[in-house]
PDB file of C-alpha atoms and ligand atoms in Angstrom:
ATOM      1  CA  MET A1483       6.863   4.879  14.114  1.00 93.00           C
ATOM      2  CA  ARG A1484       2.788   5.911  13.186  1.00 97.00           C
ATOM      3  CA  ILE A1485       2.786   6.771   8.908  1.00 97.00           C
ATOM      4  CA  ILE A1486       0.602   6.830   5.949  1.00 98.00           C
ATOM      5  CA  LEU A1487       1.119   5.828   2.349  1.00 98.00           C
ATOM      6  CA  LEU A1488      -0.577   7.261  -0.182  1.00 97.00           C
ATOM      7  CA  GLY A1489      -0.410   6.988  -3.667  1.00 96.00           C
ATOM      8  CA  PRO A1490      -2.818   5.776  -6.589  1.00 96.00           C
ATOM      9  CA  PRO A1491      -2.423   1.973  -7.702  1.00 95.00           C
ATOM     10  CA  GLY A1492       0.445   0.882  -8.378  1.00 93.00           C
ATOM     11  CA  ALA A1493       2.801   3.890  -7.389  1.00 96.00           C
ATOM     12  CA  GLY A1494       4.749   1.205  -4.499  1.00 95.00           C
ATOM     13  CA  LYS A1495       2.700   1.814  -1.386  1.00 97.00           C
ATOM     14  CA  GLY A1496       2.816  -2.758  -0.835  1.00 94.00           C
ATOM     15  CA  THR A1497       7.010  -2.648  -2.139  1.00 93.00           C
ATOM     16  CA  GLN A1498       7.707   0.498  -0.060  1.00 96.00           C
ATOM     17  CA  ALA A1499       5.451  -0.541   2.484  1.00 96.00           C
ATOM     18  CA  ARG A1500       7.786  -4.494   2.563  1.00 93.00           C
ATOM     19  CA  ARG A1501      10.678  -2.617   3.277  1.00 93.00           C
ATOM     20  CA  LEU A1502      10.341   0.057   5.650  1.00 94.00           C
ATOM     21  CA  MET A1503       8.717  -2.771   7.773  1.00 93.00           C
ATOM     22  CA  GLU A1504      12.282  -4.256   7.666  1.00 89.00           C
ATOM     23  CA  ARG A1505      13.636  -1.780   8.091  1.00 88.00           C
ATOM     24  CA  CYS A1506      12.635   0.351  10.913  1.00 87.00           C
ATOM     25  CA  GLY A1507      10.285  -2.524  12.435  1.00 87.00           C
ATOM     26  CA  ALA A1508       6.092  -1.489  11.896  1.00 94.00           C
ATOM     27  CA  PRO A1509       3.249  -3.808  10.942  1.00 96.00           C
ATOM     28  CA  GLN A1510       2.388  -2.829   7.457  1.00 97.00           C
ATOM     29  CA  ILE A1511      -1.351  -2.830   7.680  1.00 98.00           C
ATOM     30  CA  ALA A1512      -2.786  -2.339   3.829  1.00 98.00           C
ATOM     31  CA  THR A1513      -6.425  -2.773   3.591  1.00 98.00           C
ATOM     32  CA  GLY A1514      -6.166  -4.307   0.404  1.00 96.00           C
ATOM     33  CA  ASP A1515      -4.456  -7.591   1.374  1.00 95.00           C
ATOM     34  CA  LEU A1516      -7.028  -7.679   4.965  1.00 97.00           C
ATOM     35  CA  PHE A1517      -9.864  -7.946   2.129  1.00 97.00           C
ATOM     36  CA  ARG A1518      -7.691 -10.088  -0.412  1.00 95.00           C
ATOM     37  CA  GLU A1519      -8.011 -13.228   2.856  1.00 95.00           C
ATOM     38  CA  HIS A1520     -10.975 -12.145   3.938  1.00 97.00           C
ATOM     39  CA  ILE A1521     -11.891 -13.191   0.369  1.00 96.00           C
ATOM     40  CA  LYS A1522      -9.394 -16.076   0.323  1.00 94.00           C
ATOM     41  CA  ASN A1523     -10.735 -17.936   3.220  1.00 97.00           C
ATOM     42  CA  GLY A1524     -13.941 -17.282   1.778  1.00 98.00           C
ATOM     43  CA  THR A1525     -15.113 -14.750   5.008  1.00 98.00           C
ATOM     44  CA  PRO A1526     -18.502 -13.096   5.156  1.00 98.00           C
ATOM     45  CA  LEU A1527     -16.893  -9.683   5.239  1.00 97.00           C
ATOM     46  CA  GLY A1528     -14.903 -11.888   1.547  1.00 98.00           C
ATOM     47  CA  LYS A1529     -18.136 -12.773   0.500  1.00 98.00           C
ATOM     48  CA  GLN A1530     -19.435  -8.690   1.445  1.00 98.00           C
ATOM     49  CA  VAL A1531     -15.704  -7.011  -1.078  1.00 98.00           C
ATOM     50  CA  GLU A1532     -15.056  -9.644  -3.454  1.00 97.00           C
ATOM     51  CA  GLN A1533     -17.275  -8.268  -6.358  1.00 97.00           C
ATOM     52  CA  THR A1534     -16.549  -4.305  -5.673  1.00 97.00           C
ATOM     53  CA  LEU A1535     -13.218  -5.528  -5.393  1.00 96.00           C
ATOM     54  CA  LYS A1536     -13.614  -7.003  -8.903  1.00 95.00           C
ATOM     55  CA  ASP A1537     -15.183  -3.848 -10.064  1.00 95.00           C
ATOM     56  CA  GLY A1538     -12.051  -1.485  -8.472  1.00 95.00           C
ATOM     57  CA  HIS A1539     -14.866   0.180  -6.925  1.00 97.00           C
ATOM     58  CA  LEU A1540     -14.364   1.201  -3.071  1.00 98.00           C
ATOM     59  CA  VAL A1541     -15.201  -0.432  -0.318  1.00 98.00           C
ATOM     60  CA  PRO A1542     -18.167   1.252   1.870  1.00 98.00           C
ATOM     61  CA  ASP A1543     -16.373   3.602   3.842  1.00 98.00           C
ATOM     62  CA  GLU A1544     -18.250   2.085   7.299  1.00 98.00           C
ATOM     63  CA  VAL A1545     -17.247  -1.026   6.411  1.00 98.00           C
ATOM     64  CA  THR A1546     -13.875  -0.016   5.798  1.00 98.00           C
ATOM     65  CA  ILE A1547     -13.369   1.483   9.140  1.00 98.00           C
ATOM     66  CA  SER A1548     -14.437  -0.933  11.066  1.00 97.00           C
ATOM     67  CA  MET A1549     -11.768  -4.041  10.241  1.00 97.00           C
ATOM     68  CA  MET A1550      -9.405  -0.948  10.209  1.00 97.00           C
ATOM     69  CA  ALA A1551     -10.600   0.070  14.420  1.00 97.00           C
ATOM     70  CA  ASP A1552     -10.527  -3.933  14.504  1.00 96.00           C
ATOM     71  CA  ARG A1553      -6.964  -4.539  12.906  1.00 97.00           C
ATOM     72  CA  LEU A1554      -5.102  -1.295  14.648  1.00 96.00           C
ATOM     73  CA  SER A1555      -6.500  -2.645  18.487  1.00 96.00           C
ATOM     74  CA  GLN A1556      -4.091  -5.543  18.272  1.00 96.00           C
ATOM     75  CA  PRO A1557      -1.142  -5.302  19.928  1.00 96.00           C
ATOM     76  CA  ASP A1558       1.160  -5.492  17.116  1.00 95.00           C
ATOM     77  CA  CYS A1559       0.254  -1.624  16.136  1.00 95.00           C
ATOM     78  CA  LYS A1560       0.317  -0.422  19.723  1.00 93.00           C
ATOM     79  CA  ASP A1561       3.938   0.901  19.153  1.00 92.00           C
ATOM     80  CA  GLY A1562       3.624   2.428  15.181  1.00 95.00           C
ATOM     81  CA  PHE A1563       2.043   0.988  12.367  1.00 97.00           C
ATOM     82  CA  ILE A1564       2.212   1.617   8.049  1.00 98.00           C
ATOM     83  CA  LEU A1565      -0.765   2.181   6.432  1.00 98.00           C
ATOM     84  CA  ASP A1566      -1.005   0.927   2.838  1.00 98.00           C
ATOM     85  CA  GLY A1567      -3.983   1.530   1.663  1.00 97.00           C
ATOM     86  CA  PHE A1568      -5.958   3.464   4.020  1.00 98.00           C
ATOM     87  CA  PRO A1569      -7.446   5.706   4.541  1.00 98.00           C
ATOM     88  CA  ARG A1570      -9.007   6.617   0.931  1.00 98.00           C
ATOM     89  CA  SER A1571     -11.916   8.679   1.436  1.00 97.00           C
ATOM     90  CA  VAL A1572     -11.885  12.073   3.567  1.00 97.00           C
ATOM     91  CA  ALA A1573     -14.703   9.620   5.255  1.00 98.00           C
ATOM     92  CA  GLN A1574     -12.016   7.220   6.338  1.00 98.00           C
ATOM     93  CA  ALA A1575      -9.435  10.262   7.119  1.00 98.00           C
ATOM     94  CA  LYS A1576     -11.970  12.203   9.496  1.00 97.00           C
ATOM     95  CA  ALA A1577     -12.798   8.681  10.887  1.00 98.00           C
ATOM     96  CA  LEU A1578      -9.134   7.669  11.500  1.00 98.00           C
ATOM     97  CA  ASP A1579      -8.162  10.854  13.043  1.00 97.00           C
ATOM     98  CA  ALA A1580     -11.357  10.178  15.495  1.00 97.00           C
ATOM     99  CA  MET A1581      -9.351   7.169  16.667  1.00 96.00           C
ATOM    100  CA  LEU A1582      -6.340   8.306  17.112  1.00 96.00           C
ATOM    101  CA  GLU A1583      -7.598  10.960  18.964  1.00 96.00           C
ATOM    102  CA  GLU A1584      -9.308   8.242  21.376  1.00 95.00           C
ATOM    103  CA  LYS A1585      -6.390   6.130  21.961  1.00 93.00           C
ATOM    104  CA  GLY A1586      -4.026   9.705  22.601  1.00 95.00           C
ATOM    105  CA  ILE A1587      -1.969   8.648  19.276  1.00 95.00           C
ATOM    106  CA  LYS A1588      -0.605  11.314  16.299  1.00 95.00           C
ATOM    107  CA  LEU A1589       0.611  10.169  13.149  1.00 97.00           C
ATOM    108  CA  ASP A1590       3.931  10.832  12.777  1.00 96.00           C
ATOM    109  CA  ALA A1591       3.797  11.263   9.221  1.00 97.00           C
ATOM    110  CA  VAL A1592       1.309  10.721   5.394  1.00 98.00           C
ATOM    111  CA  VAL A1593       3.723   9.524   2.657  1.00 98.00           C
ATOM    112  CA  GLN A1594       2.528  10.101  -0.703  1.00 97.00           C
ATOM    113  CA  ILE A1595       4.515   8.590  -3.531  1.00 97.00           C
ATOM    114  CA  GLY A1596       3.614  10.545  -7.267  1.00 95.00           C
ATOM    115  CA  VAL A1597       3.969   8.376 -10.684  1.00 94.00           C
ATOM    116  CA  ASP A1598       2.683   9.174 -14.102  1.00 92.00           C
ATOM    117  CA  ASP A1599      -0.064   7.789 -14.427  1.00 89.00           C
ATOM    118  CA  GLU A1600       0.981   6.009 -17.582  1.00 87.00           C
ATOM    119  CA  GLN A1601       3.748   4.390 -15.491  1.00 90.00           C
ATOM    120  CA  LEU A1602       1.095   2.701 -13.128  1.00 91.00           C
ATOM    121  CA  VAL A1603      -1.001   1.312 -16.097  1.00 89.00           C
ATOM    122  CA  ALA A1604       2.417  -0.143 -17.208  1.00 88.00           C
ATOM    123  CA  ARG A1605       3.463  -1.142 -13.880  1.00 89.00           C
ATOM    124  CA  ILE A1606       0.358  -3.402 -12.771  1.00 91.00           C
ATOM    125  CA  SER A1607      -0.396  -5.497 -16.346  1.00 87.00           C
ATOM    126  CA  GLY A1608       3.297  -6.512 -15.386  1.00 89.00           C
ATOM    127  CA  ARG A1609       3.130  -7.489 -11.084  1.00 91.00           C
ATOM    128  CA  PHE A1610       2.620 -10.739  -9.639  1.00 93.00           C
ATOM    129  CA  SER A1611       3.420 -11.854  -5.809  1.00 93.00           C
ATOM    130  CA  CYS A1612       4.605 -14.320  -4.135  1.00 94.00           C
ATOM    131  CA  GLY A1613       1.470 -16.600  -2.462  1.00 92.00           C
ATOM    132  CA  ALA A1614       3.587 -17.447   0.392  1.00 93.00           C
ATOM    133  CA  CYS A1615       5.408 -14.083   1.754  1.00 91.00           C
ATOM    134  CA  ASN A1616       3.347 -11.916  -1.004  1.00 87.00           C
ATOM    135  CA  GLU A1617       6.814 -10.526  -2.051  1.00 90.00           C
ATOM    136  CA  GLY A1618       6.125  -8.309  -5.174  1.00 89.00           C
ATOM    137  CA  TYR A1619       7.207  -9.610  -8.999  1.00 92.00           C
ATOM    138  CA  HIS A1620       7.307  -7.758 -12.038  1.00 92.00           C
ATOM    139  CA  ASP A1621       7.105  -9.072 -16.277  1.00 92.00           C
ATOM    140  CA  VAL A1622      10.052  -6.707 -16.963  1.00 91.00           C
ATOM    141  CA  THR A1623      11.457  -5.044 -13.828  1.00 87.00           C
ATOM    142  CA  LYS A1624      11.595  -7.065 -11.110  1.00 90.00           C
ATOM    143  CA  LYS A1625      12.194 -10.975 -12.377  1.00 94.00           C
ATOM    144  CA  PRO A1626      12.342 -13.661  -9.967  1.00 96.00           C
ATOM    145  CA  ALA A1627      16.185 -14.988 -10.280  1.00 96.00           C
ATOM    146  CA  LYS A1628      13.679 -19.296 -11.093  1.00 95.00           C
ATOM    147  CA  SER A1629      11.000 -18.615 -12.622  1.00 93.00           C
ATOM    148  CA  ASN A1630       8.764 -20.344 -11.374  1.00 94.00           C
ATOM    149  CA  CYS A1631      10.708 -20.196  -6.817  1.00 96.00           C
ATOM    150  CA  CYS A1632      10.504 -16.756  -5.370  1.00 96.00           C
ATOM    151  CA  ASP A1633      13.951 -15.270  -4.114  1.00 96.00           C
ATOM    152  CA  ASN A1634      12.572 -14.492  -0.744  1.00 93.00           C
ATOM    153  CA  CYS A1635      11.144 -16.989   0.746  1.00 95.00           C
ATOM    154  CA  GLY A1636      11.531 -20.300  -1.780  1.00 96.00           C
ATOM    155  CA  ALA A1637       8.391 -21.441  -3.065  1.00 96.00           C
ATOM    156  CA  GLU A1638       7.988 -23.458  -6.256  1.00 96.00           C
ATOM    157  CA  ASP A1639       4.861 -22.496  -8.506  1.00 95.00           C
ATOM    158  CA  GLN A1640       2.953 -19.659  -5.281  1.00 95.00           C
ATOM    159  CA  PHE A1641       2.924 -16.906  -8.146  1.00 96.00           C
ATOM    160  CA  LYS A1642       0.208 -15.430  -8.812  1.00 93.00           C
ATOM    161  CA  ARG A1643      -2.046 -12.580 -10.530  1.00 92.00           C
ATOM    162  CA  ARG A1644      -4.432  -9.749  -8.362  1.00 89.00           C
ATOM    163  CA  ASP A1645      -8.447 -10.394 -10.281  1.00 87.00           C
ATOM    164  CA  ASP A1646      -8.120  -6.858 -10.420  1.00 90.00           C
ATOM    165  CA  ASP A1647      -5.440  -6.291 -12.617  1.00 90.00           C
ATOM    166  CA  LYS A1648      -7.043  -6.341 -15.736  1.00 86.00           C
ATOM    167  CA  PRO A1649      -6.688  -2.936 -17.588  1.00 84.00           C
ATOM    168  CA  GLU A1650      -9.766  -2.441 -17.227  1.00 86.00           C
ATOM    169  CA  THR A1651      -9.789  -2.076 -14.104  1.00 90.00           C
ATOM    170  CA  VAL A1652      -6.925  -0.546 -13.816  1.00 90.00           C
ATOM    171  CA  ARG A1653      -8.203   2.591 -15.009  1.00 90.00           C
ATOM    172  CA  GLU A1654     -11.460   2.874 -13.275  1.00 92.00           C
ATOM    173  CA  ARG A1655      -8.863   2.343  -9.769  1.00 93.00           C
ATOM    174  CA  LEU A1656      -7.278   5.302 -11.032  1.00 94.00           C
ATOM    175  CA  ASN A1657     -10.363   7.515 -11.992  1.00 95.00           C
ATOM    176  CA  VAL A1658     -11.695   6.410  -8.497  1.00 96.00           C
ATOM    177  CA  TYR A1659      -8.937   6.829  -6.742  1.00 96.00           C
ATOM    178  CA  TYR A1660      -8.782  10.707  -8.289  1.00 96.00           C
ATOM    179  CA  GLU A1661     -12.158  10.953  -7.108  1.00 97.00           C
ATOM    180  CA  ASN A1662     -11.894   9.380  -3.985  1.00 97.00           C
ATOM    181  CA  THR A1663      -8.501   9.553  -2.385  1.00 96.00           C
ATOM    182  CA  ALA A1664      -6.449  13.064  -4.090  1.00 95.00           C
ATOM    183  CA  PRO A1665      -8.598  14.986  -2.174  1.00 96.00           C
ATOM    184  CA  ILE A1666      -7.789  13.804   1.083  1.00 97.00           C
ATOM    185  CA  LEU A1667      -4.093  14.754   0.655  1.00 97.00           C
ATOM    186  CA  PRO A1668      -5.264  18.904   1.845  1.00 96.00           C
ATOM    187  CA  HIS A1669      -6.138  17.717   5.209  1.00 96.00           C
ATOM    188  CA  TYR A1670      -3.161  15.844   5.993  1.00 97.00           C
ATOM    189  CA  GLU A1671      -1.201  18.691   4.496  1.00 97.00           C
ATOM    190  CA  SER A1672      -3.374  21.547   5.997  1.00 96.00           C
ATOM    191  CA  LYS A1673      -1.895  19.486   9.597  1.00 96.00           C
ATOM    192  CA  GLY A1674       1.294  20.059   8.292  1.00 96.00           C
ATOM    193  CA  LEU A1675       1.626  15.630   7.942  1.00 97.00           C
ATOM    194  CA  LEU A1676       2.365  15.226   4.110  1.00 97.00           C
ATOM    195  CA  LYS A1677       5.577  14.738   2.620  1.00 97.00           C
ATOM    196  CA  THR A1678       5.909  14.258  -1.320  1.00 97.00           C
ATOM    197  CA  VAL A1679       8.569  11.579  -2.376  1.00 97.00           C
ATOM    198  CA  ASN A1680       9.423  10.605  -6.897  1.00 97.00           C
ATOM    199  CA  GLY A1681       7.969   7.465  -6.731  1.00 97.00           C
ATOM    200  CA  MET A1682       8.732   7.071 -10.713  1.00 95.00           C
ATOM    201  CA  ALA A1683      12.373   6.206  -9.922  1.00 96.00           C
ATOM    202  CA  GLU A1684      14.035   3.332  -8.692  1.00 93.00           C
ATOM    203  CA  MET A1685      12.794   1.039  -5.842  1.00 92.00           C
ATOM    204  CA  ASP A1686      15.813   1.892  -3.846  1.00 94.00           C
ATOM    205  CA  ASP A1687      15.952   4.958  -4.429  1.00 96.00           C
ATOM    206  CA  VAL A1688      12.162   5.215  -3.392  1.00 97.00           C
ATOM    207  CA  THR A1689      13.273   3.325  -0.322  1.00 95.00           C
ATOM    208  CA  GLU A1690      16.153   6.129   0.291  1.00 94.00           C
ATOM    209  CA  GLU A1691      14.041   9.211   0.207  1.00 96.00           C
ATOM    210  CA  ILE A1692      11.005   7.901   2.816  1.00 96.00           C
ATOM    211  CA  GLN A1693      13.464   7.011   5.364  1.00 93.00           C
ATOM    212  CA  VAL A1694      15.079  10.272   4.127  1.00 93.00           C
ATOM    213  CA  VAL A1695      11.620  12.408   4.417  1.00 94.00           C
ATOM    214  CA  LEU A1696      11.176  10.512   7.975  1.00 93.00           C
ATOM    215  CA  GLY A1697      14.240  11.035   9.536  1.00 89.00           C
ATOM    216  CA  LYS A1698      16.367   8.265  11.663  1.00 83.00           C
ATOM    217  CA  LYS A1699      14.133   8.944  14.694  1.00 82.00           C
ATOM    218  CA  LEU A1700      11.207   7.439  13.250  1.00 83.00           C
ATOM    219  CA  CYS A1701      13.012   4.796  10.961  1.00 82.00           C
ATOM    220  CA  PRO A1702      16.941   4.506  12.114  1.00 80.00           C
ATOM    221  CA  GLY A1703      17.140   1.579   8.773  1.00 72.00           C
ATOM    222  CA  THR A1704      20.184   1.810   7.514  1.00 63.00           C
ATOM    223  CA  PRO A1705      19.572   3.143   3.904  1.00 54.00           C
ATOM    224  CA  LYS A1706      21.627   1.710   0.839  1.00 50.00           C
ATOM    225  CA  ALA A1707      25.167   2.938   0.464  1.00 48.00           C
ATOM    226  CA  PRO A1708      25.222   6.359  -2.236  1.00 48.00           C
ATOM    227  CA  LYS A1709      26.047   5.494  -5.638  1.00 48.00           C
ATOM    228  CA  ILE A1710      29.950   6.446  -6.479  1.00 49.00           C
ATOM    229  CA  ALA A1711      30.061   7.336  -9.872  1.00 44.00           C
ATOM    230  CA  GLY A1712      31.877   5.844 -12.613  1.00 38.00           C
TER     231      GLY A1712
HETATM  232  P1  AP5 B2604      -5.141  -2.320  -2.837  1.00 74.88           P
HETATM  233  O1  AP5 B2604      -4.509  -3.441  -2.915  1.00 74.88           O
HETATM  234  O2  AP5 B2604      -4.668  -1.397  -1.614  1.00 74.88           O
HETATM  235  O3  AP5 B2604      -5.157  -1.286  -4.188  1.00 74.88           O
HETATM  236  P2  AP5 B2604      -4.378  -0.466  -4.601  1.00 74.88           P
HETATM  237  O4  AP5 B2604      -3.791   1.059  -3.943  1.00 74.88           O
HETATM  238  O5  AP5 B2604      -5.077  -0.310  -5.966  1.00 74.88           O
HETATM  239  O6  AP5 B2604      -2.139  -0.485  -4.886  1.00 74.88           O
HETATM  240  P3  AP5 B2604      -1.585  -1.949  -5.304  1.00 74.88           P
HETATM  241  O7  AP5 B2604      -1.418  -2.558  -4.022  1.00 74.88           O
HETATM  242  O8  AP5 B2604      -2.405  -1.823  -6.803  1.00 74.88           O
HETATM  243  O9  AP5 B2604      -0.132  -0.614  -5.898  1.00 74.88           O
HETATM  244  P4  AP5 B2604       0.639   0.252  -5.312  1.00 74.88           P
HETATM  245  O10 AP5 B2604       0.846   1.275  -5.327  1.00 74.88           O
HETATM  246  O11 AP5 B2604       0.861  -1.264  -4.012  1.00 74.88           O
HETATM  247  O12 AP5 B2604       1.797  -0.640  -5.604  1.00 74.88           O
HETATM  248  P5  AP5 B2604       3.435  -1.886  -5.617  1.00 74.88           P
HETATM  249  O13 AP5 B2604       3.558  -1.625  -4.585  1.00 74.88           O
HETATM  250  O14 AP5 B2604       2.494  -3.463  -5.662  1.00 74.88           O
HETATM  251  O15 AP5 B2604      -6.854  -1.929  -2.978  1.00 74.88           O
HETATM  252  C1  AP5 B2604      -7.125  -3.456  -3.525  1.00 74.88           C
HETATM  253  C2  AP5 B2604      -8.571  -2.620  -3.617  1.00 74.88           C
HETATM  254  O16 AP5 B2604      -9.238  -3.030  -2.226  1.00 74.88           O
HETATM  255  C3  AP5 B2604      -9.827  -2.016  -3.725  1.00 74.88           C
HETATM  256  O17 AP5 B2604      -9.613  -1.321  -5.191  1.00 74.88           O
HETATM  257  C4  AP5 B2604     -10.965  -1.440  -2.845  1.00 74.88           C
HETATM  258  O18 AP5 B2604     -12.092  -1.470  -3.525  1.00 74.88           O
HETATM  259  C5  AP5 B2604     -10.205  -2.329  -1.719  1.00 74.88           C
HETATM  260  N1  AP5 B2604      -9.498  -0.829  -0.822  1.00 74.88           N
HETATM  261  C6  AP5 B2604      -9.000  -1.377  -0.551  1.00 74.88           C
HETATM  262  N2  AP5 B2604      -8.586  -0.560   0.144  1.00 74.88           N
HETATM  263  C7  AP5 B2604      -9.800   0.341   0.207  1.00 74.88           C
HETATM  264  C8  AP5 B2604      -9.863   1.716   1.551  1.00 74.88           C
HETATM  265  N3  AP5 B2604      -9.007   1.969   2.277  1.00 74.88           N
HETATM  266  N4  AP5 B2604     -11.359   1.600   1.298  1.00 74.88           N
HETATM  267  C9  AP5 B2604     -12.026   0.806   0.086  1.00 74.88           C
HETATM  268  N5  AP5 B2604     -11.879   0.043  -0.390  1.00 74.88           N
HETATM  269  C10 AP5 B2604     -10.268  -0.208  -0.355  1.00 74.88           C
HETATM  270  O19 AP5 B2604       3.572  -1.780  -6.528  1.00 74.88           O
HETATM  271  C11 AP5 B2604       3.313  -1.539  -8.412  1.00 74.88           C
HETATM  272  C12 AP5 B2604       4.074  -2.798  -9.007  1.00 74.88           C
HETATM  273  O20 AP5 B2604       5.054  -1.748  -9.588  1.00 74.88           O
HETATM  274  C13 AP5 B2604       4.454  -3.892  -8.328  1.00 74.88           C
HETATM  275  O21 AP5 B2604       5.263  -5.064  -9.872  1.00 74.88           O
HETATM  276  C14 AP5 B2604       6.422  -3.264  -8.457  1.00 74.88           C
HETATM  277  O22 AP5 B2604       6.937  -4.162  -7.805  1.00 74.88           O
HETATM  278  C15 AP5 B2604       6.384  -2.704  -9.082  1.00 74.88           C
HETATM  279  N6  AP5 B2604       7.402  -1.253  -8.483  1.00 74.88           N
HETATM  280  C16 AP5 B2604       7.009  -0.895  -7.320  1.00 74.88           C
HETATM  281  N7  AP5 B2604       7.492  -0.016  -7.304  1.00 74.88           N
HETATM  282  C17 AP5 B2604       8.578   0.513  -8.235  1.00 74.88           C
HETATM  283  C18 AP5 B2604       9.355   1.236  -8.946  1.00 74.88           C
HETATM  284  N8  AP5 B2604      10.263   2.843  -7.889  1.00 74.88           N
HETATM  285  N9  AP5 B2604       9.889   1.189  -9.974  1.00 74.88           N
HETATM  286  C19 AP5 B2604       9.509   0.573 -11.048  1.00 74.88           C
HETATM  287  N10 AP5 B2604       8.603  -0.171 -10.267  1.00 74.88           N
HETATM  288  C20 AP5 B2604       7.568  -0.650  -9.585  1.00 74.88           C
HETATM  289 MG1   MG B2605      -0.498  -3.185  -2.639  1.00 74.88          MG
END
C-alpha cells in the first residue's frame, strides 16, 4: 500500500497513520516526526530546521525533498508506505512523482482528512504524546487511564507537548497549509487518486472510513464491528 494522508495541522494524519500502520502493515513516514528527531538529536539538519518548526513555517523544499528521497530508499519502504505530512507543496508533489517514477512504482491513493478550523485549534491545543512510543493523547478527548502513564507502552512520566502547538503558531501553520499545501489537492484529483474522508467524526469511525475508501485489497486489516443501535 502506497498512500498519502493529507490534511491541515490537527486533522488526525498522525493518529490515522499509526492505526493504518498496525492494520495494513506499511510504515508511517512522517516528515514532522523526522525533523523533530533530528532536532532532539542535535544533528546539523536538526539545527538547520529548528527555528522554522518553532515558527510554524515550511522547511525549504530542497531540504525536505532530499530527506524524503533518502527515507523512501530505505528497505522498509520497498513494499509500501503511509506518507504523513509530505508532500506539502506543489514542488514536493512533483518531486515525489519523479522519485516514484524512477523506482517504477505508483501511488495507490491520496486520502484527504477534512476538519473545520475551529476544531483543529481545539485539538492541537490539548494534544500531548508519549515520548517513548509516540502514542497521541488529548486533555479532553483522549486522556490516559493513569495520568502519568502511557496506555500503549506503559512508560511513566514521558508525556510531552510540541513547541509549535501554541495558539499563535497553530494559526500560522493553518495559514501555511491553505497557502502552500491545499494547492496540491487538484494535482492528485486530476490523477484520480484523491479520496476525502470526514475527519470530524470519531477517531474509530475515521479509521473505518479510510479503510473503506482504500478497499480490502489495499488494507485488509479488520475494521471495527458496526455499531448496534439501542
Ligand atoms: P507535522 O508534524 O506534520 O505537523 P502538522 O501537519 O501541522 O500536523 P499535526 O502533526 O499537528 O497534526 P496531525 O494531522 O498529525 O494530527 P494528530 O493525529 O496529531 O509538521 C510540523 C512542522 O514540520 C511543520 O510546521 C513544518 O515546519 C515541518 N514540516 C513537516 N513536514 C514538512 C514538509 N513536507 N515540508 C516542509 N516542512 C515540513 O491529531 C491532533 C490531535 O487531535 C490529537 O490530540 C489527537 O488525539 C486528536 N484527534 C485526532 N483525530 C481525532 C478525531 N477524529 N476526533 C477527536 N480528536 C482527534
Ligand atoms: Mg502529525
